[in-house]
Amino acid sequence: MIYSMTGYGRAEQTIADKTFLVEVRSLNGKQFDLRLTIPALLKPYEFEVRSTLSEQLERGSVECIIYLKQNGAAKPVSINTDLAKGYYQPMAQLAKELGIETDNILSTLLKLPEVITPVTDVLSEEDYKGFEGILKEAINQLTKHRGEEGKVLEADLQGRIKAIEEQQKVVTELEPLRRTKIKEGLVKVLEDNVGKENYDPNRLEQELIYYIEKIDISEEQVRLTNHCNYFRDILKGKEKSKGKKLSFILQEIGREINTTGSKAYDSQIQQAVIIMKDELEKAKEQVLNVL
């Protein structure tokens, strides 16, 4: 089974008087790239949150947003009385000089900068353990989504490899005919240019053997078969992250297809090679999404 790098997960739960909502979404990426939005309450645990996401998700461009609701509870604040007194004296003096009533001066003082500041609350370790369960549930939902996407990717990749192997069978069937065509072509050239009686048939056979060995594609076909089988073995393996390995194998498959095409000297084999290249490129595009 393979996993896609694309997925979405969501989990929400109340701990004490706080409700946490965690949303995690991921797209394909070469490495693990995390964009994390976290409330101040969880700042002391940011490293642990990042580590959990990295260990569980492994690869991809990941965005995690953590929302916090106080469930209607008043948020604790601190009043800087010394600063308020410092503001009050000149304000009262100014009001006296201007003949203005000071009945509403308190409400004005409370609106001035830094007079009222929120108290920074920190989540207890016990409550954080409860939050970890919410985070892991969101990750599990994302992983499940990745698995569903992975089934579609796997079916597509299996089809691409099968299509390459079908064209490889075509090449294998055409290979004996190709050798005959090459021999007949060379003989015709010699007969047309030097005459049938003016060349040594034994020497021709020796040259043909040397030439055909140079353009032999049997080794490429054996390696191509091995690479395709190995690709399938990796798809079936238990390893969770397979994208990079599958990409490397496709590079090797491409190398054997290209060499076959460069040695072919046969229009029908070239047509089969073009189809194989097309299937290979589509497989490479899909592997970019594999975890």
PDB file of C-alpha atoms in Angstrom:
ATOM      1  CA  MET A   1       0.000   0.000   0.000  1.00  0.00           C
ATOM      2  CA  ILE A   2       1.136   3.521  -0.719  1.00  0.00           C
ATOM      3  CA  TYR A   3       0.097   6.866   0.750  1.00  0.00           C
ATOM      4  CA  SER A   4      -0.481  10.148  -1.030  1.00  0.00           C
ATOM      5  CA  MET A   5       1.040  13.338   0.364  1.00  0.00           C
ATOM      6  CA  THR A   6      -2.345  15.042  -0.079  1.00  0.00           C
ATOM      7  CA  GLY A   7      -4.769  14.898   2.817  1.00  0.00           C
ATOM      8  CA  TYR A   8      -6.891  16.716   5.400  1.00  0.00           C
ATOM      9  CA  GLY A   9      -7.618  16.024   9.059  1.00  0.00           C
ATOM     10  CA  ARG A  10      -9.716  17.758  11.726  1.00  0.00           C
ATOM     11  CA  ALA A  11     -10.329  17.127  15.420  1.00  0.00           C
ATOM     12  CA  GLU A  12     -12.086  19.110  18.160  1.00  0.00           C
ATOM     13  CA  GLN A  13     -12.370  18.478  21.904  1.00  0.00           C
ATOM     14  CA  THR A  14     -12.881  20.350  25.163  1.00  0.00           C
ATOM     15  CA  ILE A  15     -10.272  20.171  27.925  1.00  0.00           C
ATOM     16  CA  ALA A  16     -11.293  21.826  31.218  1.00  0.00           C
ATOM     17  CA  ASP A  17     -12.734  25.202  30.158  1.00  0.00           C
ATOM     18  CA  LYS A  18     -10.921  25.289  26.806  1.00  0.00           C
ATOM     19  CA  THR A  19     -12.004  23.879  23.469  1.00  0.00           C
ATOM     20  CA  PHE A  20      -9.233  23.065  20.976  1.00  0.00           C
ATOM     21  CA  LEU A  21      -9.830  22.684  17.263  1.00  0.00           C
ATOM     22  CA  VAL A  22      -6.968  21.293  15.172  1.00  0.00           C
ATOM     23  CA  GLU A  23      -6.933  21.360  11.373  1.00  0.00           C
ATOM     24  CA  VAL A  24      -4.108  19.729   9.410  1.00  0.00           C
ATOM     25  CA  ARG A  25      -3.789  19.708   5.630  1.00  0.00           C
ATOM     26  CA  SER A  26      -0.917  18.582   3.415  1.00  0.00           C
ATOM     27  CA  LEU A  27       0.180  18.766  -0.213  1.00  0.00           C
ATOM     28  CA  ASN A  28       3.094  17.176  -2.057  1.00  0.00           C
ATOM     29  CA  GLY A  29       6.630  18.409  -1.339  1.00  0.00           C
ATOM     30  CA  LYS A  30      10.180  17.087  -1.573  1.00  0.00           C
ATOM     31  CA  GLN A  31      10.796  17.379   2.170  1.00  0.00           C
ATOM     32  CA  PHE A  32       8.746  18.072   5.308  1.00  0.00           C
ATOM     33  CA  ASP A  33       7.736  21.749   5.290  1.00  0.00           C
ATOM     34  CA  LEU A  34       5.489  22.910   8.153  1.00  0.00           C
ATOM     35  CA  ARG A  35       3.486  26.111   8.567  1.00  0.00           C
ATOM     36  CA  LEU A  36       2.148  26.144  12.127  1.00  0.00           C
ATOM     37  CA  THR A  37      -0.350  28.599  13.627  1.00  0.00           C
ATOM     38  CA  ILE A  38      -0.525  28.098  17.388  1.00  0.00           C
ATOM     39  CA  PRO A  39      -2.230  30.029  20.245  1.00  0.00           C
ATOM     40  CA  ALA A  40      -0.083  31.677  22.929  1.00  0.00           C
ATOM     41  CA  LEU A  41      -1.367  29.138  25.449  1.00  0.00           C
ATOM     42  CA  LEU A  42       0.533  26.378  23.602  1.00  0.00           C
ATOM     43  CA  LYS A  43       3.738  28.311  22.846  1.00  0.00           C
ATOM     44  CA  PRO A  44       5.754  26.483  25.549  1.00  0.00           C
ATOM     45  CA  TYR A  45       4.885  23.194  23.792  1.00  0.00           C
ATOM     46  CA  GLU A  46       5.553  24.341  20.210  1.00  0.00           C
ATOM     47  CA  PHE A  47       8.632  22.124  19.834  1.00  0.00           C
ATOM     48  CA  GLU A  48       6.664  19.039  20.917  1.00  0.00           C
ATOM     49  CA  VAL A  49       3.835  19.896  18.497  1.00  0.00           C
ATOM     50  CA  ARG A  50       6.279  20.302  15.605  1.00  0.00           C
ATOM     51  CA  SER A  51       8.055  17.044  16.468  1.00  0.00           C
ATOM     52  CA  THR A  52       4.776  15.097  16.575  1.00  0.00           C
ATOM     53  CA  LEU A  53       3.710  16.440  13.180  1.00  0.00           C
ATOM     54  CA  SER A  54       7.132  15.737  11.647  1.00  0.00           C
ATOM     55  CA  GLU A  55       7.357  12.176  12.976  1.00  0.00           C
ATOM     56  CA  GLN A  56       3.824  11.218  11.958  1.00  0.00           C
ATOM     57  CA  LEU A  57       3.591  12.908   8.549  1.00  0.00           C
ATOM     58  CA  GLU A  58       7.228  12.463   7.331  1.00  0.00           C
ATOM     59  CA  ARG A  59       6.973  14.369   4.014  1.00  0.00           C
ATOM     60  CA  GLY A  60       4.906  17.041   2.327  1.00  0.00           C
ATOM     61  CA  SER A  61       4.001  20.686   2.568  1.00  0.00           C
ATOM     62  CA  VAL A  62       1.940  20.718   5.779  1.00  0.00           C
ATOM     63  CA  GLU A  63      -0.226  23.439   7.284  1.00  0.00           C
ATOM     64  CA  CYS A  64      -1.477  23.041  10.855  1.00  0.00           C
ATOM     65  CA  ILE A  65      -3.824  25.582  12.444  1.00  0.00           C
ATOM     66  CA  ILE A  66      -4.805  25.261  16.120  1.00  0.00           C
ATOM     67  CA  TYR A  67      -7.809  27.249  17.300  1.00  0.00           C
ATOM     68  CA  LEU A  68      -8.642  27.920  20.972  1.00  0.00           C
ATOM     69  CA  LYS A  69     -12.049  28.762  22.441  1.00  0.00           C
ATOM     70  CA  GLN A  70     -12.398  29.835  26.093  1.00  0.00           C
ATOM     71  CA  ASN A  71     -16.012  28.569  26.285  1.00  0.00           C
ATOM     72  CA  GLY A  72     -17.371  31.915  27.516  1.00  0.00           C
ATOM     73  CA  ALA A  73     -15.007  32.155  30.459  1.00  0.00           C
ATOM     74  CA  ALA A  74     -13.598  35.624  31.121  1.00  0.00           C
ATOM     75  CA  LYS A  75     -10.014  35.987  30.051  1.00  0.00           C
ATOM     76  CA  PRO A  76      -7.869  37.057  33.039  1.00  0.00           C
ATOM     77  CA  VAL A  77      -6.345  40.531  32.859  1.00  0.00           C
ATOM     78  CA  SER A  78      -3.888  42.602  34.873  1.00  0.00           C
ATOM     79  CA  ILE A  79      -4.330  46.323  35.739  1.00  0.00           C
ATOM     80  CA  ASN A  80      -1.151  48.363  36.008  1.00  0.00           C
ATOM     81  CA  THR A  81      -2.202  50.622  38.907  1.00  0.00           C
ATOM     82  CA  ASP A  82       1.060  52.546  39.036  1.00  0.00           C
ATOM     83  CA  LEU A  83       0.751  53.467  35.367  1.00  0.00           C
ATOM     84  CA  ALA A  84      -2.926  54.406  35.848  1.00  0.00           C
ATOM     85  CA  LYS A  85      -1.990  56.739  38.720  1.00  0.00           C
ATOM     86  CA  GLY A  86       0.710  58.249  36.559  1.00  0.00           C
ATOM     87  CA  TYR A  87      -1.876  58.972  33.854  1.00  0.00           C
ATOM     88  CA  TYR A  88      -4.475  60.261  36.372  1.00  0.00           C
ATOM     89  CA  GLN A  89      -2.524  63.148  37.919  1.00  0.00           C
ATOM     90  CA  PRO A  90      -1.878  65.143  34.700  1.00  0.00           C
ATOM     91  CA  MET A  91      -5.347  64.288  33.364  1.00  0.00           C
ATOM     92  CA  ALA A  92      -7.049  65.529  36.550  1.00  0.00           C
ATOM     93  CA  GLN A  93      -4.946  68.687  36.505  1.00  0.00           C
ATOM     94  CA  LEU A  94      -5.837  69.310  32.866  1.00  0.00           C
ATOM     95  CA  ALA A  95      -9.552  68.760  33.568  1.00  0.00           C
ATOM     96  CA  LYS A  96      -9.404  71.231  36.464  1.00  0.00           C
ATOM     97  CA  GLU A  97      -7.724  73.874  34.315  1.00  0.00           C
ATOM     98  CA  LEU A  98     -10.305  73.400  31.555  1.00  0.00           C
ATOM     99  CA  GLY A  99     -13.223  73.211  33.954  1.00  0.00           C
ATOM    100  CA  ILE A 100     -14.211  69.719  32.821  1.00  0.00           C
ATOM    101  CA  GLU A 101     -15.938  67.169  35.074  1.00  0.00           C
ATOM    102  CA  THR A 102     -13.796  64.168  36.100  1.00  0.00           C
ATOM    103  CA  ASP A 103     -16.711  61.735  36.638  1.00  0.00           C
ATOM    104  CA  ASN A 104     -15.782  59.580  33.603  1.00  0.00           C
ATOM    105  CA  ILE A 105     -12.022  59.793  33.988  1.00  0.00           C
ATOM    106  CA  LEU A 106     -11.742  56.144  35.128  1.00  0.00           C
ATOM    107  CA  SER A 107     -13.220  54.749  31.897  1.00  0.00           C
ATOM    108  CA  THR A 108     -10.797  56.916  29.952  1.00  0.00           C
ATOM    109  CA  LEU A 109      -7.844  55.702  32.027  1.00  0.00           C
ATOM    110  CA  LEU A 110      -8.691  52.056  31.383  1.00  0.00           C
ATOM    111  CA  LYS A 111      -8.528  52.633  27.611  1.00  0.00           C
ATOM    112  CA  LEU A 112      -5.017  54.066  27.696  1.00  0.00           C
ATOM    113  CA  PRO A 113      -2.087  51.899  26.452  1.00  0.00           C
ATOM    114  CA  GLU A 114      -0.705  49.240  28.802  1.00  0.00           C
ATOM    115  CA  VAL A 115      -3.097  50.061  31.656  1.00  0.00           C
ATOM    116  CA  ILE A 116      -4.960  46.779  31.125  1.00  0.00           C
ATOM    117  CA  THR A 117      -3.012  43.803  29.760  1.00  0.00           C
ATOM    118  CA  PRO A 118      -4.097  40.165  29.373  1.00  0.00           C
ATOM    119  CA  VAL A 119      -2.527  37.652  31.728  1.00  0.00           C
ATOM    120  CA  THR A 120      -0.586  35.079  29.761  1.00  0.00           C
ATOM    121  CA  ASP A 121      -1.947  31.654  30.693  1.00  0.00           C
ATOM    122  CA  VAL A 122       0.077  28.467  30.222  1.00  0.00           C
ATOM    123  CA  LEU A 123      -1.421  25.049  29.607  1.00  0.00           C
ATOM    124  CA  SER A 124      -0.570  22.549  32.333  1.00  0.00           C
ATOM    125  CA  GLU A 125       1.311  19.374  31.423  1.00  0.00           C
ATOM    126  CA  GLU A 126      -1.733  17.297  32.264  1.00  0.00           C
ATOM    127  CA  ASP A 127      -3.942  19.364  29.947  1.00  0.00           C
ATOM    128  CA  TYR A 128      -1.263  19.233  27.241  1.00  0.00           C
ATOM    129  CA  LYS A 129      -1.380  15.420  27.319  1.00  0.00           C
ATOM    130  CA  GLY A 130      -5.097  15.747  26.630  1.00  0.00           C
ATOM    131  CA  PHE A 131      -4.377  18.146  23.770  1.00  0.00           C
ATOM    132  CA  GLU A 132      -1.869  15.655  22.290  1.00  0.00           C
ATOM    133  CA  GLY A 133      -4.771  13.256  21.813  1.00  0.00           C
ATOM    134  CA  ILE A 134      -6.636  15.895  19.781  1.00  0.00           C
ATOM    135  CA  LEU A 135      -3.553  16.599  17.655  1.00  0.00           C
ATOM    136  CA  LYS A 136      -2.964  12.896  16.992  1.00  0.00           C
ATOM    137  CA  GLU A 137      -6.618  12.370  16.093  1.00  0.00           C
ATOM    138  CA  ALA A 138      -6.351  15.126  13.450  1.00  0.00           C
ATOM    139  CA  ILE A 139      -3.153  13.511  12.158  1.00  0.00           C
ATOM    140  CA  ASN A 140      -4.864  10.100  12.040  1.00  0.00           C
ATOM    141  CA  GLN A 141      -7.711  11.590  10.008  1.00  0.00           C
ATOM    142  CA  LEU A 142      -5.193  13.095   7.576  1.00  0.00           C
ATOM    143  CA  THR A 143      -3.305   9.780   7.332  1.00  0.00           C
ATOM    144  CA  LYS A 144      -6.566   7.966   6.578  1.00  0.00           C
ATOM    145  CA  HIS A 145      -7.267  10.480   3.822  1.00  0.00           C
ATOM    146  CA  ARG A 146      -3.745   9.963   2.482  1.00  0.00           C
ATOM    147  CA  GLY A 147      -4.351   6.228   2.378  1.00  0.00           C
ATOM    148  CA  GLU A 148      -7.553   6.631   0.361  1.00  0.00           C
ATOM    149  CA  GLU A 149      -5.742   8.876  -2.121  1.00  0.00           C
ATOM    150  CA  GLY A 150      -2.869   6.377  -2.183  1.00  0.00           C
ATOM    151  CA  LYS A 151      -5.146   3.569  -3.406  1.00  0.00           C
ATOM    152  CA  VAL A 152      -6.004   5.629  -6.481  1.00  0.00           C
ATOM    153  CA  LEU A 153      -2.325   6.426  -7.090  1.00  0.00           C
ATOM    154  CA  GLU A 154      -1.317   2.780  -6.725  1.00  0.00           C
ATOM    155  CA  ALA A 155      -3.911   1.592  -9.232  1.00  0.00           C
ATOM    156  CA  ASP A 156      -2.730   4.214 -11.721  1.00  0.00           C
ATOM    157  CA  LEU A 157       0.969   3.344 -11.266  1.00  0.00           C
ATOM    158  CA  GLN A 158       0.270  -0.381 -11.635  1.00  0.00           C
ATOM    159  CA  GLY A 159      -1.488   0.400 -14.915  1.00  0.00           C
ATOM    160  CA  ARG A 160       1.447   2.489 -16.178  1.00  0.00           C
ATOM    161  CA  ILE A 161       3.974  -0.267 -15.447  1.00  0.00           C
ATOM    162  CA  LYS A 162       1.717  -2.868 -17.077  1.00  0.00           C
ATOM    163  CA  ALA A 163       1.440  -0.691 -20.187  1.00  0.00           C
ATOM    164  CA  ILE A 164       5.254  -0.426 -20.363  1.00  0.00           C
ATOM    165  CA  GLU A 165       5.562  -4.216 -20.073  1.00  0.00           C
ATOM    166  CA  GLU A 166       3.006  -4.731 -22.843  1.00  0.00           C
ATOM    167  CA  GLN A 167       5.099  -2.577 -25.173  1.00  0.00           C
ATOM    168  CA  GLN A 168       8.189  -4.461 -24.049  1.00  0.00           C
ATOM    169  CA  LYS A 169       6.537  -7.671 -25.298  1.00  0.00           C
ATOM    170  CA  VAL A 170       6.045  -5.957 -28.647  1.00  0.00           C
ATOM    171  CA  VAL A 171       9.765  -5.127 -28.749  1.00  0.00           C
ATOM    172  CA  THR A 172      10.658  -8.738 -27.878  1.00  0.00           C
ATOM    173  CA  GLU A 173       8.486 -10.042 -30.704  1.00  0.00           C
ATOM    174  CA  LEU A 174       9.994  -7.599 -33.209  1.00  0.00           C
ATOM    175  CA  GLU A 175      13.624  -8.232 -32.196  1.00  0.00           C
ATOM    176  CA  PRO A 176      14.213 -11.336 -34.425  1.00  0.00           C
ATOM    177  CA  LEU A 177      12.618  -9.578 -37.403  1.00  0.00           C
ATOM    178  CA  ARG A 178      14.806  -6.538 -36.804  1.00  0.00           C
ATOM    179  CA  ARG A 179      17.977  -8.613 -37.162  1.00  0.00           C
ATOM    180  CA  THR A 180      16.719 -10.116 -40.393  1.00  0.00           C
ATOM    181  CA  LYS A 181      15.847  -6.651 -41.735  1.00  0.00           C
ATOM    182  CA  ILE A 182      19.317  -5.347 -40.858  1.00  0.00           C
ATOM    183  CA  LYS A 183      21.028  -8.250 -42.646  1.00  0.00           C
ATOM    184  CA  GLU A 184      18.833  -7.975 -45.726  1.00  0.00           C
ATOM    185  CA  GLY A 185      19.369  -4.217 -45.853  1.00  0.00           C
ATOM    186  CA  LEU A 186      23.164  -4.500 -45.741  1.00  0.00           C
ATOM    187  CA  VAL A 187      23.216  -7.251 -48.386  1.00  0.00           C
ATOM    188  CA  LYS A 188      21.039  -5.143 -50.687  1.00  0.00           C
ATOM    189  CA  VAL A 189      23.330  -2.133 -50.258  1.00  0.00           C
ATOM    190  CA  LEU A 190      26.380  -4.241 -51.145  1.00  0.00           C
ATOM    191  CA  GLU A 191      24.700  -5.849 -54.128  1.00  0.00           C
ATOM    192  CA  ASP A 192      23.489  -2.520 -55.478  1.00  0.00           C
ATOM    193  CA  ASN A 193      26.849  -0.797 -55.090  1.00  0.00           C
ATOM    194  CA  VAL A 194      29.574  -3.433 -55.602  1.00  0.00           C
ATOM    195  CA  GLY A 195      27.713  -6.344 -57.185  1.00  0.00           C
ATOM    196  CA  LYS A 196      26.704  -9.724 -55.800  1.00  0.00           C
ATOM    197  CA  GLU A 197      29.974 -11.404 -56.892  1.00  0.00           C
ATOM    198  CA  ASN A 198      32.312  -8.673 -55.575  1.00  0.00           C
ATOM    199  CA  TYR A 199      32.059  -9.101 -51.792  1.00  0.00           C
ATOM    200  CA  ASP A 200      33.056 -11.884 -49.403  1.00  0.00           C
ATOM    201  CA  PRO A 201      29.966 -13.503 -47.772  1.00  0.00           C
ATOM    202  CA  ASN A 202      32.082 -14.831 -44.880  1.00  0.00           C
ATOM    203  CA  ARG A 203      33.455 -11.377 -44.136  1.00  0.00           C
ATOM    204  CA  LEU A 204      29.928 -10.018 -44.344  1.00  0.00           C
ATOM    205  CA  GLU A 205      28.752 -12.521 -41.750  1.00  0.00           C
ATOM    206  CA  GLN A 206      31.596 -11.504 -39.415  1.00  0.00           C
ATOM    207  CA  GLU A 207      30.761  -7.819 -39.790  1.00  0.00           C
ATOM    208  CA  LEU A 208      27.076  -8.528 -39.254  1.00  0.00           C
ATOM    209  CA  ILE A 209      27.777 -10.367 -36.013  1.00  0.00           C
ATOM    210  CA  TYR A 210      29.904  -7.467 -34.749  1.00  0.00           C
ATOM    211  CA  TYR A 211      27.331  -4.868 -35.804  1.00  0.00           C
ATOM    212  CA  ILE A 212      24.342  -6.732 -34.346  1.00  0.00           C
ATOM    213  CA  GLU A 213      26.185  -7.227 -31.035  1.00  0.00           C
ATOM    214  CA  LYS A 214      26.695  -3.458 -30.840  1.00  0.00           C
ATOM    215  CA  ILE A 215      22.987  -2.771 -31.254  1.00  0.00           C
ATOM    216  CA  ASP A 216      21.772  -5.756 -29.216  1.00  0.00           C
ATOM    217  CA  ILE A 217      19.015  -4.756 -26.763  1.00  0.00           C
ATOM    218  CA  SER A 218      18.556  -8.038 -24.896  1.00  0.00           C
ATOM    219  CA  GLU A 219      20.411  -6.815 -21.777  1.00  0.00           C
ATOM    220  CA  GLU A 220      18.299  -3.671 -21.675  1.00  0.00           C
ATOM    221  CA  GLN A 221      15.150  -5.763 -21.839  1.00  0.00           C
ATOM    222  CA  VAL A 222      16.291  -7.998 -18.976  1.00  0.00           C
ATOM    223  CA  ARG A 223      17.095  -4.981 -16.789  1.00  0.00           C
ATOM    224  CA  LEU A 224      13.798  -3.319 -17.732  1.00  0.00           C
ATOM    225  CA  THR A 225      11.905  -6.424 -16.620  1.00  0.00           C
ATOM    226  CA  ASN A 226      13.812  -6.488 -13.318  1.00  0.00           C
ATOM    227  CA  HIS A 227      13.143  -2.801 -12.657  1.00  0.00           C
ATOM    228  CA  CYS A 228       9.407  -3.209 -13.334  1.00  0.00           C
ATOM    229  CA  ASN A 229       9.233  -6.189 -10.965  1.00  0.00           C
ATOM    230  CA  TYR A 230      11.147  -4.270  -8.305  1.00  0.00           C
ATOM    231  CA  PHE A 231       8.766  -1.320  -8.704  1.00  0.00           C
ATOM    232  CA  ARG A 232       5.825  -3.630  -7.989  1.00  0.00           C
ATOM    233  CA  ASP A 233       7.589  -5.142  -4.975  1.00  0.00           C
ATOM    234  CA  ILE A 234       8.066  -1.658  -3.490  1.00  0.00           C
ATOM    235  CA  LEU A 235       4.386  -0.839  -4.074  1.00  0.00           C
ATOM    236  CA  LYS A 236       3.366  -3.966  -2.143  1.00  0.00           C
ATOM    237  CA  GLY A 237       5.907  -3.458   0.660  1.00  0.00           C
ATOM    238  CA  LYS A 238       5.006  -2.437   4.220  1.00  0.00           C
ATOM    239  CA  GLU A 239       7.244   0.626   4.220  1.00  0.00           C
ATOM    240  CA  LYS A 240       5.087   3.754   4.605  1.00  0.00           C
ATOM    241  CA  SER A 241       7.238   6.325   2.783  1.00  0.00           C
ATOM    242  CA  LYS A 242       8.071   5.063  -0.728  1.00  0.00           C
ATOM    243  CA  GLY A 243       7.910   8.077  -3.034  1.00  0.00           C
ATOM    244  CA  LYS A 244      11.650   8.749  -3.324  1.00  0.00           C
ATOM    245  CA  LYS A 245      12.520   5.086  -3.899  1.00  0.00           C
ATOM    246  CA  LEU A 246       9.827   4.705  -6.556  1.00  0.00           C
ATOM    247  CA  SER A 247      11.120   7.839  -8.272  1.00  0.00           C
ATOM    248  CA  PHE A 248      14.655   6.396  -8.414  1.00  0.00           C
ATOM    249  CA  ILE A 249      13.375   3.136  -9.932  1.00  0.00           C
ATOM    250  CA  LEU A 250      11.469   5.068 -12.607  1.00  0.00           C
ATOM    251  CA  GLN A 251      14.704   6.843 -13.513  1.00  0.00           C
ATOM    252  CA  GLU A 252      16.334   3.433 -14.090  1.00  0.00           C
ATOM    253  CA  ILE A 253      13.352   2.272 -16.141  1.00  0.00           C
ATOM    254  CA  GLY A 254      13.699   5.411 -18.253  1.00  0.00           C
ATOM    255  CA  ARG A 255      17.393   4.735 -18.817  1.00  0.00           C
ATOM    256  CA  GLU A 256      16.677   1.259 -20.256  1.00  0.00           C
ATOM    257  CA  ILE A 257      13.846   2.570 -22.453  1.00  0.00           C
ATOM    258  CA  ASN A 258      16.061   5.342 -23.846  1.00  0.00           C
ATOM    259  CA  THR A 259      18.911   2.928 -24.587  1.00  0.00           C
ATOM    260  CA  THR A 260      16.497   0.575 -26.340  1.00  0.00           C
ATOM    261  CA  GLY A 261      15.299   3.447 -28.506  1.00  0.00           C
ATOM    262  CA  SER A 262      18.815   4.587 -29.399  1.00  0.00           C
ATOM    263  CA  LYS A 263      19.822   1.065 -30.475  1.00  0.00           C
ATOM    264  CA  ALA A 264      16.590   0.080 -32.207  1.00  0.00           C
ATOM    265  CA  TYR A 265      17.057   1.246 -35.823  1.00  0.00           C
ATOM    266  CA  ASP A 266      13.527  -0.026 -36.413  1.00  0.00           C
ATOM    267  CA  SER A 267      10.419   2.113 -36.878  1.00  0.00           C
ATOM    268  CA  GLN A 268       8.045  -0.331 -35.180  1.00  0.00           C
ATOM    269  CA  ILE A 269      10.288  -0.691 -32.140  1.00  0.00           C
ATOM    270  CA  GLN A 270      10.642   3.086 -32.022  1.00  0.00           C
ATOM    271  CA  GLN A 271       6.859   3.386 -31.889  1.00  0.00           C
ATOM    272  CA  ALA A 272       6.744   0.999 -28.937  1.00  0.00           C
ATOM    273  CA  VAL A 273       9.509   2.992 -27.225  1.00  0.00           C
ATOM    274  CA  ILE A 274       7.542   6.243 -27.658  1.00  0.00           C
ATOM    275  CA  ILE A 275       4.495   4.688 -25.988  1.00  0.00           C
ATOM    276  CA  MET A 276       6.695   3.430 -23.131  1.00  0.00           C
ATOM    277  CA  LYS A 277       8.176   6.908 -22.677  1.00  0.00           C
ATOM    278  CA  ASP A 278       4.702   8.432 -22.551  1.00  0.00           C
ATOM    279  CA  GLU A 279       3.579   5.975 -19.849  1.00  0.00           C
ATOM    280  CA  LEU A 280       6.810   6.584 -17.937  1.00  0.00           C
ATOM    281  CA  GLU A 281       6.312  10.362 -17.870  1.00  0.00           C
ATOM    282  CA  LYS A 282       2.775   9.923 -16.548  1.00  0.00           C
ATOM    283  CA  ALA A 283       4.084   7.571 -13.851  1.00  0.00           C
ATOM    284  CA  LYS A 284       6.732  10.131 -12.848  1.00  0.00           C
ATOM    285  CA  GLU A 285       4.042  12.798 -12.455  1.00  0.00           C
ATOM    286  CA  GLN A 286       2.016  10.520 -10.181  1.00  0.00           C
ATOM    287  CA  VAL A 287       5.002   9.491  -8.075  1.00  0.00           C
ATOM    288  CA  LEU A 288       5.539  13.159  -7.176  1.00  0.00           C
ATOM    289  CA  ASN A 289       2.383  12.818  -5.056  1.00  0.00           C
ATOM    290  CA  VAL A 290       3.467   9.625  -3.270  1.00  0.00           C
ATOM    291  CA  LEU A 291       4.607   9.896   0.340  1.00  0.00           C
TER     292      LEU A 291
END
